[in-house]
CSV table of C-alpha atoms in Angstrom, one decimal:
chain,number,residue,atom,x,y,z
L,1,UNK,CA,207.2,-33.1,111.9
L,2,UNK,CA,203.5,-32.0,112.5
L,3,UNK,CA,202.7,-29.1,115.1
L,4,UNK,CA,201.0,-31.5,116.7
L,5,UNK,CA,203.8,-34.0,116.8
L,6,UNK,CA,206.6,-31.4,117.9
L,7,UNK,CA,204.0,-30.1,120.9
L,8,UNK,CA,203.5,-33.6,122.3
L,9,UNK,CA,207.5,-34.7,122.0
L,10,UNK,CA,207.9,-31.5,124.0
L,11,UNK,CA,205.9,-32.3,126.4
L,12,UNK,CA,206.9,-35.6,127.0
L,13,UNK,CA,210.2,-34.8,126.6
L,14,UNK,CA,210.1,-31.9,129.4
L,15,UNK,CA,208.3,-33.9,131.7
L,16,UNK,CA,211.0,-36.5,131.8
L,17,UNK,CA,213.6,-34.3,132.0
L,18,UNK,CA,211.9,-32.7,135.1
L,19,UNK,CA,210.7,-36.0,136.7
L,20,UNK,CA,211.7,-36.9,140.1
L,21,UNK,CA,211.5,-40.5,141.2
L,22,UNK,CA,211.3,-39.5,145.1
L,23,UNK,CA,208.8,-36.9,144.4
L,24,UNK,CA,206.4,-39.6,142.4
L,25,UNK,CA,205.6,-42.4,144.5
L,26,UNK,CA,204.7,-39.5,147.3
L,27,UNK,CA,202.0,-37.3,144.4
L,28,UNK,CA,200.3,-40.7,143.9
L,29,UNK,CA,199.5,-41.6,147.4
L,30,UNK,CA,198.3,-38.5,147.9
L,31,UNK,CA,196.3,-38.4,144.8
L,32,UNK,CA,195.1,-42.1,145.6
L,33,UNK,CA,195.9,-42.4,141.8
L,34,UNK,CA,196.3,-46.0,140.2
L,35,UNK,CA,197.9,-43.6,137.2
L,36,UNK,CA,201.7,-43.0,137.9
L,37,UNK,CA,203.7,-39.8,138.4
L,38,UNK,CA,206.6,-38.6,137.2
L,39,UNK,CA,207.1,-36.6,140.5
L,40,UNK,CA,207.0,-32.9,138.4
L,41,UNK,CA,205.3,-30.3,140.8
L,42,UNK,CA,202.8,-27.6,139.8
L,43,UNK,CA,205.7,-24.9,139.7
L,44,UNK,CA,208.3,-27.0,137.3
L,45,UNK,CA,204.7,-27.7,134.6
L,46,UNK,CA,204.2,-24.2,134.6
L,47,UNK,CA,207.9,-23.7,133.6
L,48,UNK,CA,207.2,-26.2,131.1
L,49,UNK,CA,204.3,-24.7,129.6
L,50,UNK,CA,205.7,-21.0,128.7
L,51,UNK,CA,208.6,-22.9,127.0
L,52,UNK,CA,206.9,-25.2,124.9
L,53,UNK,CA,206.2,-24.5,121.1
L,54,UNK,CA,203.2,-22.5,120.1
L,55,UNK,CA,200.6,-23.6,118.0
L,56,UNK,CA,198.4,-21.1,115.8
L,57,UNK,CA,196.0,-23.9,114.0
L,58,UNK,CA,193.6,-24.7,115.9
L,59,UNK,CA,192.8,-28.4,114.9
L,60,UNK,CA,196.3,-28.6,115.6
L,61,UNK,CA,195.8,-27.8,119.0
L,62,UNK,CA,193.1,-29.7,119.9
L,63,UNK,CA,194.9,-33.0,118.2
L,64,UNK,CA,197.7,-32.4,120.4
L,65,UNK,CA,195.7,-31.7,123.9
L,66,UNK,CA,193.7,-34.8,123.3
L,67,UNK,CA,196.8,-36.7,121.9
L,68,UNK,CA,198.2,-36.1,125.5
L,69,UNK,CA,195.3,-36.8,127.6
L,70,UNK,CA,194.4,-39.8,125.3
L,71,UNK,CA,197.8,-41.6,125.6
L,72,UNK,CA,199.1,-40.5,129.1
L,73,UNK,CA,201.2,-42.4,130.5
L,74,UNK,CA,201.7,-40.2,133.9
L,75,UNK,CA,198.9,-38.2,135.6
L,76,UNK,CA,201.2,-35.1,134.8
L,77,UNK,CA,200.7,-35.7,130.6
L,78,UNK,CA,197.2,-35.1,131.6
L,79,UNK,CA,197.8,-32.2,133.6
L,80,UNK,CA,199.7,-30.2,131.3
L,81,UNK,CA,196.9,-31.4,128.2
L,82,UNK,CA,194.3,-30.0,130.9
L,83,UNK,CA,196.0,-26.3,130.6
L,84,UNK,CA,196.5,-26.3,127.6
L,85,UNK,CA,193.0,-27.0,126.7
L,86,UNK,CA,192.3,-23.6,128.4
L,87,UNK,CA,193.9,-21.6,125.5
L,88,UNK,CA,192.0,-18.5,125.5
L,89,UNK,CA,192.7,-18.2,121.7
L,90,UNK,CA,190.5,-21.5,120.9
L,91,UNK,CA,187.3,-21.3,123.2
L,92,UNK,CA,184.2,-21.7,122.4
L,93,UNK,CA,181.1,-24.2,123.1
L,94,UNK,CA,182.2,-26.5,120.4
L,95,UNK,CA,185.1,-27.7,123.0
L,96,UNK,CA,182.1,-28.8,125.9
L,97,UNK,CA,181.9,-32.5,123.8
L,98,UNK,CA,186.2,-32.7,125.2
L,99,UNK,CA,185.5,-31.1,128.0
L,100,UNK,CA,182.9,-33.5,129.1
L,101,UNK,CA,185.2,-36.4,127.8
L,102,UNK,CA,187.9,-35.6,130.9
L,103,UNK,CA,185.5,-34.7,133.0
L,104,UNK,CA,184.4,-38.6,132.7
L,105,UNK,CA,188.0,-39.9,131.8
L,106,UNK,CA,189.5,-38.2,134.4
L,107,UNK,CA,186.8,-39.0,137.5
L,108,UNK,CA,188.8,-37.2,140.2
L,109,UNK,CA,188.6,-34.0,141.6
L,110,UNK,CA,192.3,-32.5,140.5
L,111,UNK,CA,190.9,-32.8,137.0
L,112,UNK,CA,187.4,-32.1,137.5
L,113,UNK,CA,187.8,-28.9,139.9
L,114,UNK,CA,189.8,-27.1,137.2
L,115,UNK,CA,187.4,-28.0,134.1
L,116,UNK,CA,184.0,-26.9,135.9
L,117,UNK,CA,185.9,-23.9,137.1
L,118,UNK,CA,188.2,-22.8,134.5
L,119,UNK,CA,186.8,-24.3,131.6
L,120,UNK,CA,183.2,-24.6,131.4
L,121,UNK,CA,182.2,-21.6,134.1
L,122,UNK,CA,183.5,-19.1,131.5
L,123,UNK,CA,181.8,-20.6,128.5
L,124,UNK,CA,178.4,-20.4,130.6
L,125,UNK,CA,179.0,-17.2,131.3
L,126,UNK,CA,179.6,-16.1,127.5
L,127,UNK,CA,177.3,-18.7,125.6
L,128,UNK,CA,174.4,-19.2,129.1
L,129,UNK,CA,171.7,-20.3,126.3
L,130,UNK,CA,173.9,-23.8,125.4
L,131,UNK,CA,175.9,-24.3,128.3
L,132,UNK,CA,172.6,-23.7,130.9
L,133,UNK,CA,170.6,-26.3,129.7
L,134,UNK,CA,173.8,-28.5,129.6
L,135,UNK,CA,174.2,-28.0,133.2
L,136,UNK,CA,170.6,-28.9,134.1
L,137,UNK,CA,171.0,-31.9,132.6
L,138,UNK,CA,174.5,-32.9,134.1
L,139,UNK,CA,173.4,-32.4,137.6
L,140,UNK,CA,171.0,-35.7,137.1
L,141,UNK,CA,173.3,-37.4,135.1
L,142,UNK,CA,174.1,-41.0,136.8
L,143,UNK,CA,177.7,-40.0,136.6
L,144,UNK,CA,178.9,-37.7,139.4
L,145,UNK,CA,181.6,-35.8,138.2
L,146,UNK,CA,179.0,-34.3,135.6
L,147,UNK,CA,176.9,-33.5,138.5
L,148,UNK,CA,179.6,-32.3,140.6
L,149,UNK,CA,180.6,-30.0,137.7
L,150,UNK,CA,177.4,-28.7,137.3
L,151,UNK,CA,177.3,-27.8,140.8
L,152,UNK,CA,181.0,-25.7,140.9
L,153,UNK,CA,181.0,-24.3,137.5
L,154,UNK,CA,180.2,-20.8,138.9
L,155,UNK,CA,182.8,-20.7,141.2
L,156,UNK,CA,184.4,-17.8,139.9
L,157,UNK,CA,181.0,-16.0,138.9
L,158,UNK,CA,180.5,-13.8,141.8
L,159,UNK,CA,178.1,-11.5,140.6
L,160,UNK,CA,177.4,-12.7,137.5
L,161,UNK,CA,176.2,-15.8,139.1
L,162,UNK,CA,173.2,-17.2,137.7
L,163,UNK,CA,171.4,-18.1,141.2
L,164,UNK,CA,168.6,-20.3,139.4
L,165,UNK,CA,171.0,-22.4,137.9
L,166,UNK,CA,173.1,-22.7,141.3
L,167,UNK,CA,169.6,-23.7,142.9
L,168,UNK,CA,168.6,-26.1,140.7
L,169,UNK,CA,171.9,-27.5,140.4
L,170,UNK,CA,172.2,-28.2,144.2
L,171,UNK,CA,168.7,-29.2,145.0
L,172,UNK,CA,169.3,-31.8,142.2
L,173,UNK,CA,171.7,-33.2,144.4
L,174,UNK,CA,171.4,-32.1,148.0
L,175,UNK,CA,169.7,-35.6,149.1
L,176,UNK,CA,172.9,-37.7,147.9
L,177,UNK,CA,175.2,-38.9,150.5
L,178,UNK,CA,178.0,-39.0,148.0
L,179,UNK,CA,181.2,-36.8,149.3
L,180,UNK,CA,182.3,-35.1,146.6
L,181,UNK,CA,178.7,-33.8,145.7
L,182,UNK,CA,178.2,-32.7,149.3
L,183,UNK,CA,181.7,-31.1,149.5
L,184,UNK,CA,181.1,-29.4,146.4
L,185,UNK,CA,177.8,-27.9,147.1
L,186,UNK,CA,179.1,-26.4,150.1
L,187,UNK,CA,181.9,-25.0,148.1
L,188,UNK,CA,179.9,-23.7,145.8
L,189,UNK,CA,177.6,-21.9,148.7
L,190,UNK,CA,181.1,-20.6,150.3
L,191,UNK,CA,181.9,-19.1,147.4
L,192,UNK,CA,179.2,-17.2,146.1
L,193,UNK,CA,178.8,-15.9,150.2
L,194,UNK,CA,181.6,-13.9,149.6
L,195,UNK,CA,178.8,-11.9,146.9
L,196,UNK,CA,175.8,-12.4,148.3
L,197,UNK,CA,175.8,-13.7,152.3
L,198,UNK,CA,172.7,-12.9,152.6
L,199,UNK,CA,171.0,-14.9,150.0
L,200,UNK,CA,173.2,-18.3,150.9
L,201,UNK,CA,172.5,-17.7,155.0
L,202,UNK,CA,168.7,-17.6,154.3
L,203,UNK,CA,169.3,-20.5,151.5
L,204,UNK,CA,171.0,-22.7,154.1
L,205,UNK,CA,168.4,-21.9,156.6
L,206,UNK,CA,165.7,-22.6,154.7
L,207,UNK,CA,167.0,-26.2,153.5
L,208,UNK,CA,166.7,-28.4,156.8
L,209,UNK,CA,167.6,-31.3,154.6
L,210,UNK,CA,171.1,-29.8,153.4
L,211,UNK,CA,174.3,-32.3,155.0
L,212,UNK,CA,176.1,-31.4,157.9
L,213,UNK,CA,179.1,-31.2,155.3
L,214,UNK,CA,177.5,-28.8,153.0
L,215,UNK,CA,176.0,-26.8,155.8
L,216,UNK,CA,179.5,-26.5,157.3
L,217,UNK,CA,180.9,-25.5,154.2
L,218,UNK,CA,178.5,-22.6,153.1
L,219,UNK,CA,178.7,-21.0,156.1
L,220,UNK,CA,182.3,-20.9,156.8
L,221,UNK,CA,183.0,-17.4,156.8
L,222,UNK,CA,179.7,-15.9,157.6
């Protein structure tokens, strides 16, 4: 048996054996998912994932995340391919063609949130000269979880946030009455006040045309 092979049958196998059918039909309500659960919570996947077998090629690896997300039966097969697709041992701007592939797969925020955030957020931050003009171009893309993404990538920035690219990426999208763009740029804005309050008061204030939502949002706790 491949790395590959024995990573995904432990996996699958692992989610099964932690599946609870009261637990499932409740996650995919919540989640307004037409994908099924299994009913495993956050805490028994993370369980899951320090037990499971460790691969060292990295081809191997990336067979097996997309092997998972590819052929998922439950939401959670996807979940668990989404962390393991943050392996700190295998990043590198190479991965932004997969990432972008569950950005668009996926379309919903539990996946999305955790890509822009986790996944391409640090490779801007290490590689800005081919992940920036990525960015600039998702947030006009025609499809919205690009844009959204472009939007929250820098959550976790703080100071290293690169406020041009924030700007550009919200202004792109500040006149669309879509939900998830407005939510998002508010969270973005909330965020990086907890840096810089100043600089997001006076960029609220200065944007009469920002949505109730994302005015609400940015200025939460300032």
């Amino acid at each position: 048996m491949t790395p590959k092979d024995s990573l995904v049958d432990a996996v699958r196998a692992g989610l099964e054996e932690l599946a609870d059918s009261r637990k499932a039909p409740e996650m995919q309500a919540y989640m307004k998912s037409e994908m099924p659960f299994l009913g495993v919570q956050k805490p028994g996947r993370v369980a899951l994932l320090k037990s499971l077998p460790r691969i060292e090629d990295r081809d191997s690896w990336l067979e097996a995340v997309q092997t998972l997300w590819r052929e998922a039966t439950y939401r959670e097969e996807r979940y668990v391919a989404l962390s393991l697709s943050g392996d700190r041992r295998f990043q590198s701007v190479d991965l932004l063609p997969w990432f972008d592939e569950m950005i668009v797969t996926g379309a919903w925020w539990d996946f999305v949130d955790e890509i822009a955030s986790k996944l391409v957020g640090p490779l801007l931050r290490s590689t800005p000269e081919v992940v920036r003009p990525l960015m600039l171009k998702w947030s006009v893309d025609s499809d919205k979880w690009r844009r959204r993404t472009s939007i929250i990538c820098q959550l976790g920035s703080k100071g290293a946030t690169d406020v041009e690219l924030l700007t550009a990426c919200i202004e792109a999208n500040v006149d669309d009455r879509d939900f998830f763009l407005r939510k998002g740029i508010g969270w973005a804005l909330r965020e990086f006040a907890k840096t810089e309050p100043g600089w997001v008061r006076s960029f609220v204030e200065a944007r009469p045309g920002l949505s109730p939502l994302s005015r609400r949002e940015a200025l939460k706790h300032l």
